[in-house]
CSV table of C-alpha atoms in Angstrom, one decimal:
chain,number,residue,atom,x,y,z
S,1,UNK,CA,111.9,88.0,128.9
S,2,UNK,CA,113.7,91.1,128.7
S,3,UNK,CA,112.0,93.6,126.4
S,4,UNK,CA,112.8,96.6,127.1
S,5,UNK,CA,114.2,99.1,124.6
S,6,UNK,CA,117.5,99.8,126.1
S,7,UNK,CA,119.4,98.0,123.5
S,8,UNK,CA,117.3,98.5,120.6
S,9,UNK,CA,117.4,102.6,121.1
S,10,UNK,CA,120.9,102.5,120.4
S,11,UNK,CA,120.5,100.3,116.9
S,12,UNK,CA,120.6,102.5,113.9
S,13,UNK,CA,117.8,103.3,113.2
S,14,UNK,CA,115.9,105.9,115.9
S,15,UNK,CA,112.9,103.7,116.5
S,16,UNK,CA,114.8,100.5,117.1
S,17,UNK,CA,114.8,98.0,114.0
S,18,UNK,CA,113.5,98.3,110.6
S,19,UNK,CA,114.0,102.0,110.3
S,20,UNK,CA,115.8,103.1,107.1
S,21,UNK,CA,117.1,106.7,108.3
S,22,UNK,CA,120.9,107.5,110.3
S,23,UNK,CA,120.1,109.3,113.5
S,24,UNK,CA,123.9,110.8,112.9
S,25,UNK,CA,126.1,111.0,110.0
S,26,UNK,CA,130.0,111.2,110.6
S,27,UNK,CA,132.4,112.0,108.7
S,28,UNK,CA,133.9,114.9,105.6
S,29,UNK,CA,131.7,113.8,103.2
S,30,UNK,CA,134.3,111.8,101.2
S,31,UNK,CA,133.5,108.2,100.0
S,32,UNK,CA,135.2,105.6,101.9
S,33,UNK,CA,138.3,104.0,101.1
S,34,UNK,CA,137.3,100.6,102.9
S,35,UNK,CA,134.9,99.3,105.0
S,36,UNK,CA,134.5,100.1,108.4
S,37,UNK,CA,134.4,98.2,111.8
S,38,UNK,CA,130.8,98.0,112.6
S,39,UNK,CA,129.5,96.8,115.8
S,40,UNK,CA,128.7,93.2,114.5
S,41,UNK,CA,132.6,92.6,114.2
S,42,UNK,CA,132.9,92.8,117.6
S,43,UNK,CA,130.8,90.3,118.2
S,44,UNK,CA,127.3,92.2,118.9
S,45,UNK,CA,124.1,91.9,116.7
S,46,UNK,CA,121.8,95.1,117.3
S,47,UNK,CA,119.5,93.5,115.1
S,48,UNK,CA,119.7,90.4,116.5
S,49,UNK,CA,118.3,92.3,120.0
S,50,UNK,CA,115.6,93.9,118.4
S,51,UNK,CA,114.6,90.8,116.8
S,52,UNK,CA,114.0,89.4,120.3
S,53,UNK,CA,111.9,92.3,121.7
S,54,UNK,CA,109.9,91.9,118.9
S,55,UNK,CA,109.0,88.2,119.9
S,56,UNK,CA,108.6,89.3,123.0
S,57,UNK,CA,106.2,91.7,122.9
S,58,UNK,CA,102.5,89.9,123.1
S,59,UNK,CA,103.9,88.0,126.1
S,60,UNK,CA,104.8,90.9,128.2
S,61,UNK,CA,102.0,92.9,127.2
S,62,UNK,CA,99.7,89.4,129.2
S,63,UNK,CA,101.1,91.0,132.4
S,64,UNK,CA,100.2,94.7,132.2
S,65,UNK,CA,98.4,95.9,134.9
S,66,UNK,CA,95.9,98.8,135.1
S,67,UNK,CA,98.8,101.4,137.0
S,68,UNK,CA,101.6,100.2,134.0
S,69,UNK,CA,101.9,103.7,131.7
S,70,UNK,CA,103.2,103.9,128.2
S,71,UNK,CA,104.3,101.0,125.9
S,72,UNK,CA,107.6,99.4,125.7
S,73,UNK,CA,110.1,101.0,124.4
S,74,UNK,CA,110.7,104.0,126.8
S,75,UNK,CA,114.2,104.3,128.3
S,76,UNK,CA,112.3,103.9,131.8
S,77,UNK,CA,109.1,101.8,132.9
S,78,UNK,CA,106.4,104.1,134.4
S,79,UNK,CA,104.0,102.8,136.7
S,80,UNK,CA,101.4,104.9,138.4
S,81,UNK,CA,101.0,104.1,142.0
S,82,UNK,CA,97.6,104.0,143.8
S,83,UNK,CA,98.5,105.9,146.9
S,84,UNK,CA,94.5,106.3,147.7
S,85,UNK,CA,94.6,102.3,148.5
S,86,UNK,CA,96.7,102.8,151.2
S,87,UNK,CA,96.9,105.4,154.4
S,88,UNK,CA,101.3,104.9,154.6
S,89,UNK,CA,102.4,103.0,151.4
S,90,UNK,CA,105.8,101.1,152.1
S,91,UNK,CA,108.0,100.2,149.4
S,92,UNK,CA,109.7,96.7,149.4
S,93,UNK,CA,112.4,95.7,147.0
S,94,UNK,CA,114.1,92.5,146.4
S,95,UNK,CA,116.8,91.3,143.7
S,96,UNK,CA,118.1,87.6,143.0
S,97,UNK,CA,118.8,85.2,140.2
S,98,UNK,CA,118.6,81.5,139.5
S,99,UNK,CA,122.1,80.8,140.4
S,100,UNK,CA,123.9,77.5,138.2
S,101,UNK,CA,120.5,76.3,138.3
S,102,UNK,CA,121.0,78.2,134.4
S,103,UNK,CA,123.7,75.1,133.4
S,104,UNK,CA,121.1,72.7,133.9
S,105,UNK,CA,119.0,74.5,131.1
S,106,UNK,CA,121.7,75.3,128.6
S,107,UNK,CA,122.7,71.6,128.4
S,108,UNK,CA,119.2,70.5,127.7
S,109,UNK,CA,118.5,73.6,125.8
S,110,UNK,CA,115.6,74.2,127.4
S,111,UNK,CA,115.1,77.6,128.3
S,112,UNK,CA,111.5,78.3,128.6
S,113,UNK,CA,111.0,77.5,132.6
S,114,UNK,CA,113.9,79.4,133.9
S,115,UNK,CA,112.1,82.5,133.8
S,116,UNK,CA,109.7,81.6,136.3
S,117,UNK,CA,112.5,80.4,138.5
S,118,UNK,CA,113.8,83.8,138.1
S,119,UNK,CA,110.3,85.7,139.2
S,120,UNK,CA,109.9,83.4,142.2
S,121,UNK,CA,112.8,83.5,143.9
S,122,UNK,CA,112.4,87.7,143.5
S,123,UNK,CA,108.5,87.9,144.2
S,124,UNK,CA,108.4,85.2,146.9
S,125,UNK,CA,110.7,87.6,149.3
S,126,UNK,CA,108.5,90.6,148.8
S,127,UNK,CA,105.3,88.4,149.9
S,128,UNK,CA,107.8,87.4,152.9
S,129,UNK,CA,107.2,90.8,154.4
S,130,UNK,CA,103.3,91.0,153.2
S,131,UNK,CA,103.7,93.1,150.2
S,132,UNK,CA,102.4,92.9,147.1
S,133,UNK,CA,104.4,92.5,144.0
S,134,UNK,CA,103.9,95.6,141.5
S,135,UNK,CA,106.1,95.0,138.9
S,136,UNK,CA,109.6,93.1,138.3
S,137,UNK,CA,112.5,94.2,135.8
S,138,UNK,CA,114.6,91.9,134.5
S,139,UNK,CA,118.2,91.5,132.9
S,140,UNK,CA,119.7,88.6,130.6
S,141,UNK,CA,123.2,88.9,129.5
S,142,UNK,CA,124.1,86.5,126.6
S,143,UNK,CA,127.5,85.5,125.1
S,144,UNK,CA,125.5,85.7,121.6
S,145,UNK,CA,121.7,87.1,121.3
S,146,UNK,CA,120.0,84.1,119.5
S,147,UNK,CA,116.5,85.8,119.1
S,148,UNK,CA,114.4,82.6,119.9
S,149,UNK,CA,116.6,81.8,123.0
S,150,UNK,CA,115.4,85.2,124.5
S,151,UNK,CA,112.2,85.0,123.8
S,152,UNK,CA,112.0,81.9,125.2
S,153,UNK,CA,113.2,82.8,128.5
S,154,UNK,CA,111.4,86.3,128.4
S,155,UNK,CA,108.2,84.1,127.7
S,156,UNK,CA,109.2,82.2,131.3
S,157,UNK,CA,109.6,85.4,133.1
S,158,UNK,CA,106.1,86.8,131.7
S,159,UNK,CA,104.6,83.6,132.6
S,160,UNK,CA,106.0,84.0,135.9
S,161,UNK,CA,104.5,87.3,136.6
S,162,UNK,CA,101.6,86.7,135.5
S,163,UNK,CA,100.9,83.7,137.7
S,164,UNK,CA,102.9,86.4,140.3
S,165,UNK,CA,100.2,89.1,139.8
S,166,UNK,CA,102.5,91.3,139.1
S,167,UNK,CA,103.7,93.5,135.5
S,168,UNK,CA,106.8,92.8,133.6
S,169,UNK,CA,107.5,96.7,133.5
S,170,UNK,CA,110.6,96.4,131.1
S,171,UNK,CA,114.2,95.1,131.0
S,172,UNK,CA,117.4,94.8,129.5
S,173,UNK,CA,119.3,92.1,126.9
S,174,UNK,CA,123.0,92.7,126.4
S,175,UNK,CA,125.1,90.4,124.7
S,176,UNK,CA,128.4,90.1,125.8
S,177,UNK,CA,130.9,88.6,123.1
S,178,UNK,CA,134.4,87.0,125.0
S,179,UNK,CA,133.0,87.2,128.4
S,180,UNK,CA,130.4,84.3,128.1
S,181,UNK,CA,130.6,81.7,125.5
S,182,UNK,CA,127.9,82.3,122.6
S,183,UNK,CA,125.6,79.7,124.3
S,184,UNK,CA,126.1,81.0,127.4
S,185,UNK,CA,123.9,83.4,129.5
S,186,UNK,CA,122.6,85.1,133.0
S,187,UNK,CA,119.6,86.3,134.1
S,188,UNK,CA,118.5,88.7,136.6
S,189,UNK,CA,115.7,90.9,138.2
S,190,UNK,CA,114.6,93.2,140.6
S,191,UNK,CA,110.6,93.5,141.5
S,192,UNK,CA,109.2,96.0,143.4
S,193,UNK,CA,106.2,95.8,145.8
S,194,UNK,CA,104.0,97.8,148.1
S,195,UNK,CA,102.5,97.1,151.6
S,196,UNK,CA,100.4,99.3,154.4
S,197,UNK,CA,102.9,100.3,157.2
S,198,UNK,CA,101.1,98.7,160.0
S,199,UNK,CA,100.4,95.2,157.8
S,200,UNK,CA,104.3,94.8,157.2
S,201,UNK,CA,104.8,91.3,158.5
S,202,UNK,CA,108.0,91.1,161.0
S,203,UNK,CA,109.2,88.7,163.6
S,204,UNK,CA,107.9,91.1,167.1
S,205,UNK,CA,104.3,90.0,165.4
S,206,UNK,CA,105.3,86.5,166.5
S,207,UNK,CA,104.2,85.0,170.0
S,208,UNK,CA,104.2,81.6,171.9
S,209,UNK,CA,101.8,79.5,171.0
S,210,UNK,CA,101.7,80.6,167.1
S,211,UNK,CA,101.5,77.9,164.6
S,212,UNK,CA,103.9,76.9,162.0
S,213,UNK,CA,102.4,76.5,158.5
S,214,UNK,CA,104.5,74.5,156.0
S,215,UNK,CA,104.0,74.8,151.9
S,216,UNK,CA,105.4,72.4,149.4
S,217,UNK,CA,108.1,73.2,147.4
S,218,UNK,CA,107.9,71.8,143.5
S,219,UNK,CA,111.4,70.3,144.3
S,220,UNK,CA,114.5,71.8,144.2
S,221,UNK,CA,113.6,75.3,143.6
S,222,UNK,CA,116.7,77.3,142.8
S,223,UNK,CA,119.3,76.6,145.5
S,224,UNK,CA,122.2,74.3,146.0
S,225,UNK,CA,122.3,73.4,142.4
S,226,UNK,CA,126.5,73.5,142.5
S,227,UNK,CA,126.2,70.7,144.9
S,228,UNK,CA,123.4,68.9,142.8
S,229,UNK,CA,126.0,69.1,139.7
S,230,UNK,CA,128.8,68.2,141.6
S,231,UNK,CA,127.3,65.0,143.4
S,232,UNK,CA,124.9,64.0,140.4
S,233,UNK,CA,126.3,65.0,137.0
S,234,UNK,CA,129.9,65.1,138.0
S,235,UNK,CA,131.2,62.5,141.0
S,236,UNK,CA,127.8,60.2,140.1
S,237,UNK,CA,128.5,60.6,136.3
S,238,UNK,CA,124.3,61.0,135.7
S,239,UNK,CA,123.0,61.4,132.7
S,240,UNK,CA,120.1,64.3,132.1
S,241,UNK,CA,118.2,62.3,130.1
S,242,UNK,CA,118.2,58.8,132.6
S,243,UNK,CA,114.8,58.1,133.5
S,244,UNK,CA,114.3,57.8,137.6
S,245,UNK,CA,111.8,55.2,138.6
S,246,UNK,CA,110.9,57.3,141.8
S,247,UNK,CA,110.2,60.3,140.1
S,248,UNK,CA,107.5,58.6,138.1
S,249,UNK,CA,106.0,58.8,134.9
S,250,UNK,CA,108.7,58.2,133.1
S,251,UNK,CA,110.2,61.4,134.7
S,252,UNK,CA,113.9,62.0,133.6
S,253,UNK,CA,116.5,63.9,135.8
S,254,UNK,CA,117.0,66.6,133.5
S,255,UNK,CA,112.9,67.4,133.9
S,256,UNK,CA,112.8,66.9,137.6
S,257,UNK,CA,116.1,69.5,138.3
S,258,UNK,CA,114.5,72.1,135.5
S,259,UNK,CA,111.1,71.6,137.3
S,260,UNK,CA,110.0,75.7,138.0
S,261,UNK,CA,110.3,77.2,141.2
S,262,UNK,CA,106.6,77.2,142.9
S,263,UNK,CA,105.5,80.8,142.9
S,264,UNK,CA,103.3,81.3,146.1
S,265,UNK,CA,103.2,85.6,146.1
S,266,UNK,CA,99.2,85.6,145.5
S,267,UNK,CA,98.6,82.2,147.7
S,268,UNK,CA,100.1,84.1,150.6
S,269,UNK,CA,98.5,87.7,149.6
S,270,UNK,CA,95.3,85.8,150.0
S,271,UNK,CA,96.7,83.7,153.1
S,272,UNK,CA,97.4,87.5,154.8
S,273,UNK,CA,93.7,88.3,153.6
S,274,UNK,CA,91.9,85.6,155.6
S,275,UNK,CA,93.6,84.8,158.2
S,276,UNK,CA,96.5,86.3,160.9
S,277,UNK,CA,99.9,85.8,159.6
S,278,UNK,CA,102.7,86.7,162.0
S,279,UNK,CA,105.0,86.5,159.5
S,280,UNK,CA,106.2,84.5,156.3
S,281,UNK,CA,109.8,82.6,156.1
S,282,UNK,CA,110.3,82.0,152.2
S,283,UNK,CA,112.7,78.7,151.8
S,284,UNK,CA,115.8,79.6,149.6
S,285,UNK,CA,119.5,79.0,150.4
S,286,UNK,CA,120.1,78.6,153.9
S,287,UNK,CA,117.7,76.4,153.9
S,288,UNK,CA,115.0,75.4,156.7
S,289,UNK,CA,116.8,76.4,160.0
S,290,UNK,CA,118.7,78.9,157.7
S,291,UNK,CA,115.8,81.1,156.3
S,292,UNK,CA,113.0,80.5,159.6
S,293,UNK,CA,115.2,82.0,162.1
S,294,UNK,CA,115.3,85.1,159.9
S,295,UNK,CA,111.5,86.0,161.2
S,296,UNK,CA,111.8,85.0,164.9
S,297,UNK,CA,112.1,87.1,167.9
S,298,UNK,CA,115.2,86.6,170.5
S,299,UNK,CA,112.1,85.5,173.4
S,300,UNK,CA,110.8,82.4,171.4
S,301,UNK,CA,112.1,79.3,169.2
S,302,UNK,CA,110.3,77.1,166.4
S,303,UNK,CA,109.8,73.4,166.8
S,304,UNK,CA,109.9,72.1,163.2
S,305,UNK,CA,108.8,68.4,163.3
S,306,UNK,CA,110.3,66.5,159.9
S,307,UNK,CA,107.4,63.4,160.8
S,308,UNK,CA,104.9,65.9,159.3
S,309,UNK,CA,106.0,65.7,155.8
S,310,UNK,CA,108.0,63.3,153.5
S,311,UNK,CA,110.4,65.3,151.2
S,312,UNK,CA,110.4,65.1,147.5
S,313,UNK,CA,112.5,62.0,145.9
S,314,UNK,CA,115.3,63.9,144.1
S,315,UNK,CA,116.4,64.9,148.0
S,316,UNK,CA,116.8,61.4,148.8
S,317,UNK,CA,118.7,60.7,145.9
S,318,UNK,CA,121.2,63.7,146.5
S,319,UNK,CA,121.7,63.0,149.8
S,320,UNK,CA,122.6,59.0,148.6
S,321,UNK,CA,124.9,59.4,146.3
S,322,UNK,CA,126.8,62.3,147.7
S,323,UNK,CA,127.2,60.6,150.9
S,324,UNK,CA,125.8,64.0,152.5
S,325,UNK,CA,125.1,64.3,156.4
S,326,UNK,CA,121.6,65.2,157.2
S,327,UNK,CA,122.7,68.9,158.6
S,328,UNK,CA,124.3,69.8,155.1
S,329,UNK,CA,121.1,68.6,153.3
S,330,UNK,CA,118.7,71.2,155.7
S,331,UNK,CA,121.3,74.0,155.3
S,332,UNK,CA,121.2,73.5,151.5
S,333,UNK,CA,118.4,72.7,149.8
S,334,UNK,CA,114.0,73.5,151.3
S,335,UNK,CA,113.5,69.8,152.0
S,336,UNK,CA,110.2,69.8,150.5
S,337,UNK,CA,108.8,73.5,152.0
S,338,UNK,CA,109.0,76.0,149.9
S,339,UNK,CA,107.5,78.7,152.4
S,340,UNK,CA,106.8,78.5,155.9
S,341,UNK,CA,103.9,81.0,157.6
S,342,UNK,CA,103.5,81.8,161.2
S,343,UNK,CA,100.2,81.9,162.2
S,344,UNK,CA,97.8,82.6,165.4
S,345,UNK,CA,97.1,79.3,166.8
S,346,UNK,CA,93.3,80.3,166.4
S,347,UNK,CA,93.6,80.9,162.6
S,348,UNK,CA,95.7,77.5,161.8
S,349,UNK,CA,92.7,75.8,160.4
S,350,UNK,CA,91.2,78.7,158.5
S,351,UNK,CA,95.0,79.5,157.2
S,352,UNK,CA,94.9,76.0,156.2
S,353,UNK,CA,91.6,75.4,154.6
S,354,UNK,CA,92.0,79.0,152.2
S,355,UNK,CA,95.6,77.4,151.4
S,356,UNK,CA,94.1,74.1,150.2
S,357,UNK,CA,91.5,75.8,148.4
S,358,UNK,CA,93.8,77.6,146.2
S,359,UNK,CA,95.4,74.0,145.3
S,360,UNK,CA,98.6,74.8,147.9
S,361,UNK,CA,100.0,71.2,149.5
S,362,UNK,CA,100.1,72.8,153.1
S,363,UNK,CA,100.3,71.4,156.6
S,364,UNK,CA,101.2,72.3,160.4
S,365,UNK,CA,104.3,71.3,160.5
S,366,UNK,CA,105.3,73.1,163.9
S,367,UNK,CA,104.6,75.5,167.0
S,368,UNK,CA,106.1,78.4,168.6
S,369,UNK,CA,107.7,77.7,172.4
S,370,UNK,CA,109.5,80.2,174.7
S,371,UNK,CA,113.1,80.3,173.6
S,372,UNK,CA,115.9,82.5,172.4
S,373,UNK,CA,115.2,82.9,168.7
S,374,UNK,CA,116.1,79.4,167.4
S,375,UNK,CA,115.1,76.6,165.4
S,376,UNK,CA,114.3,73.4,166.7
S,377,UNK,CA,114.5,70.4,164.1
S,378,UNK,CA,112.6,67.5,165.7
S,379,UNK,CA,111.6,64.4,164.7
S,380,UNK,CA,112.5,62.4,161.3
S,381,UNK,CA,111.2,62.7,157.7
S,382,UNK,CA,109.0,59.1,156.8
S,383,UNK,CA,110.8,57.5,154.1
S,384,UNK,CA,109.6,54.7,151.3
C-alpha cells in the first residue's frame, strides 16, 4: 500500500509512467557508441514502481477523508486540519512495523493481511493516549518491485485504515536489489493523530477502585513471532499448511499465525465517547504486565485475574512445544487481550455494553488497589 509518488517522480518521464518526453537530455549531441547502464541493470525497475501505484490507486483513494488535499502524486501529503473542533489540538505520533511476523507471509505468499497488521500496531498506540488517527504514511522496501505483490499489501494497509478511520495520505516503495533477496521485503509506517489537551488519557487519570476492561485479541497479533518460528517451524519442524484440530474449521497454522492484527482505534474512540476512560494499555511486545504498567501511577497496582478469560489455542500450543515457562509466555505474546482500558468503576457496565455493541469480545478482567505502580497477575487461565 504505498502509493505515493516518490519513486515514480524520478522515472523518466515527468508525470511518472507512460510519458513519452526526457525531462533532461545529457550529453554532446553525438550518437552513442554503445549502450549505456540504465537503472534496470542495477537491479531497479522504475516502471515496475509505477506499475504498482497505478494498482493502487482506487484502494487508497477508499480512505480519503474530507481534510485530505490534492491527489496522489505530490512529493508531500497535505492534510487540512480542523483546528475549530478543538480549543488546544495535541498532536500524537506513533511508528512501528510488523516485525518477522513478514516471513510467515512470504512463505505462504500471502501478502494481502499484513497491511492491516502494519495499521494496527501504528493506530492502536495513538488511541492508547485518546487520539484520533488522521492519517498514516507508509514505507515497503522490496528486494524486487513485483507490481501485484505491492498492490496486494498496499490493498491491506488501505483496508486497514479504512476500518482505522483514518486516510492513507501517501507513501513510499523502494526496491532495494543485493540488500534483500528479490522476494524479500519490509514494511513500515507512521500515523499521525490528534486529541483535545485536557482529553489526553494518562496514568494520574487513574484512581483506586477503577476497573480493568480486557479486549480480545484476534490471536497472535504481531509480536513474539521469532520465538513462534523458532519453537513451531524450526525446533517442532511444523508445517504451514498442517491443519490444527483446535483451531477449527479446518484451520491450518499458516492461517491462524497470518490471522490480522484486531484493529480497535474507533472501538475505543467510541469507548472514550460514552463512558470515563482513565486510560488505555494497548497489548504489543512486552506483553500483559509489560505494556499495563506503562499507564499506572507509582500510588496504585492492577490486579489482573487470568480466570476471567481463556486464551486463544495457538498460545497453548506455543507454550507446549517450546517447553516455555508461564512468565516468558505473558512477557511475550497478549494472551488473548489485545487492549486493556481503565475505567471508573461507575462506568464498567456502560463501557462494557457500548463495547459489545460494536461486536468487541470484552470483559472485566481486573481492578485498581492501592500499590506502587505494579501489576498483579492472579489467578489461572481455564483450560480445555
Amino acid at each position: 500500500m504505498t502509493h505515493v509518488s516518490e519513486r515514480s517522480g524520478t522515472g523518466s518521464s515527468p508525470t511518472g509512467a507512460g510519458g513519452d518526453r526526457q525531462p533532461w537530455t545529457a550529453g554532446n549531441g553525438r550518437p552513442a557508441r554503445k549502450r549505456s547502464v540504465s537503472y534496470a541493470d542495477a537491479g531497479v525497475s522504475i516502471e515496475a514502481g509505477d506499475r504498482a501505484v497505478e494498482l493502487l490507486k482506487s484502494k487508497v483513494k477508499q480512505t480519503r477523508r474530507p481534510e485530505v488535499m490534492g491527489d496522489l502524486g505530490g512529493f508531500a501529503g497535505l492534510f487540512r486540519l480542523d483546528t475549530k473542533k478543538y480549543k488546544n489540538p495535541i498532536l500524537a505520533s506513533s511508528t512501528d512495523g510488523v516485525g518477522t511476523k513478514l516471513v510467515i507471509a512470504q512463505q505462504l505468499d500471502i501478502h494481502d493481511t499484513i497491511g492491516i497488521d502494519l495499521v494496527a500496531m501504528v493506530v492502536d498506540d495513538l488511541v492508547a493516549c485518546g487520539a484520533e488517527p488522521l492519517f498514516l504514511l507508509d514505507y515497503i522496501a522490496c528486494g524486487e518491485v513485483v507490481p501485484d505483490k505491492v498492490a496486494e499489501i498496499g490493498a491491506g494497509i488501505a483496508d486497514g485504515c479504512r476500518y482505522a478511520g483514518c486516510a492513507l495520505l501517501g507513501g513510499e516503495t523502494a526496491e532495494h536489489p543485493g540488500v534483500l533477496r528479490p522476494d524479500e521485503y519490509d514494511v513500515s509506517a507512521t500515523g499521525v493523530g490528534v486529541v483535545e489537551e485536557s482529553e489526553i488519557l494518562s496514568p494520574d487519570r487513574v484512581e483506586t477502585g477503577d476497573v480493568v476492561i480486557a479486549m480480545r485479541s484476534s490471536g497472535l497479533h504481531s509480536n513474539g513471532y521469532s520465538l513462534v518460528r523458532h519453537v513451531l517451524l524450526g525446533a517442532g519442524r511444523m508445517r504451514l499448511d498442517v491443519v490444527i484440530e483446535d483451531f477449527g474449521r479446518q484451520r491450518t497454522l499458516g492461517e491462524e499465525l497470518l490471522t490480522p492484527t484486531k484493529i480497535y482505534a474507533q472501538d475505543c474512540l467510541k469507548l472514550i465517547a460514552e463512558a470515563e476512560v482513565r486510560s488505555i494499555a494497548h497489548v504489543t511486545g512486552g506483553g500483559i504486565p509489560g505494556n499495563l504498567v506503562r499507564i499506572l501511577p507509582e500510588n496504585v497496582d492492577a490486579v489482573v485475574n487470568r480466570s476471567t478469560w481463556k486464551p486463544q489455542p495457538i498460545f497453548d500450543l506455543i507454550q507446549s512445544k517450546g517447553r516455555i515457562e508461564d512468565n516468558e509466555m505473558e512477557s511475550t505474546f497478549n494472551m488473548g487481550v489485545g487492549m486493556f482500558a481503565i475505567v471508573s468503576a461507575e462506568d464498567a457496565d456502560r463501557a462494557l455494553a457500548t463495547l459489545t455493541g460494536r461486536g468487541v469480545d470484552a470483559w472485566q478482567a481486573g481492578e485498581i488497589i492501592e500499590g506502587t505502580g505494579k501489576v498483579q497477575m492472579v489467578g489461572q487461565h481455564t483450560r480445555g
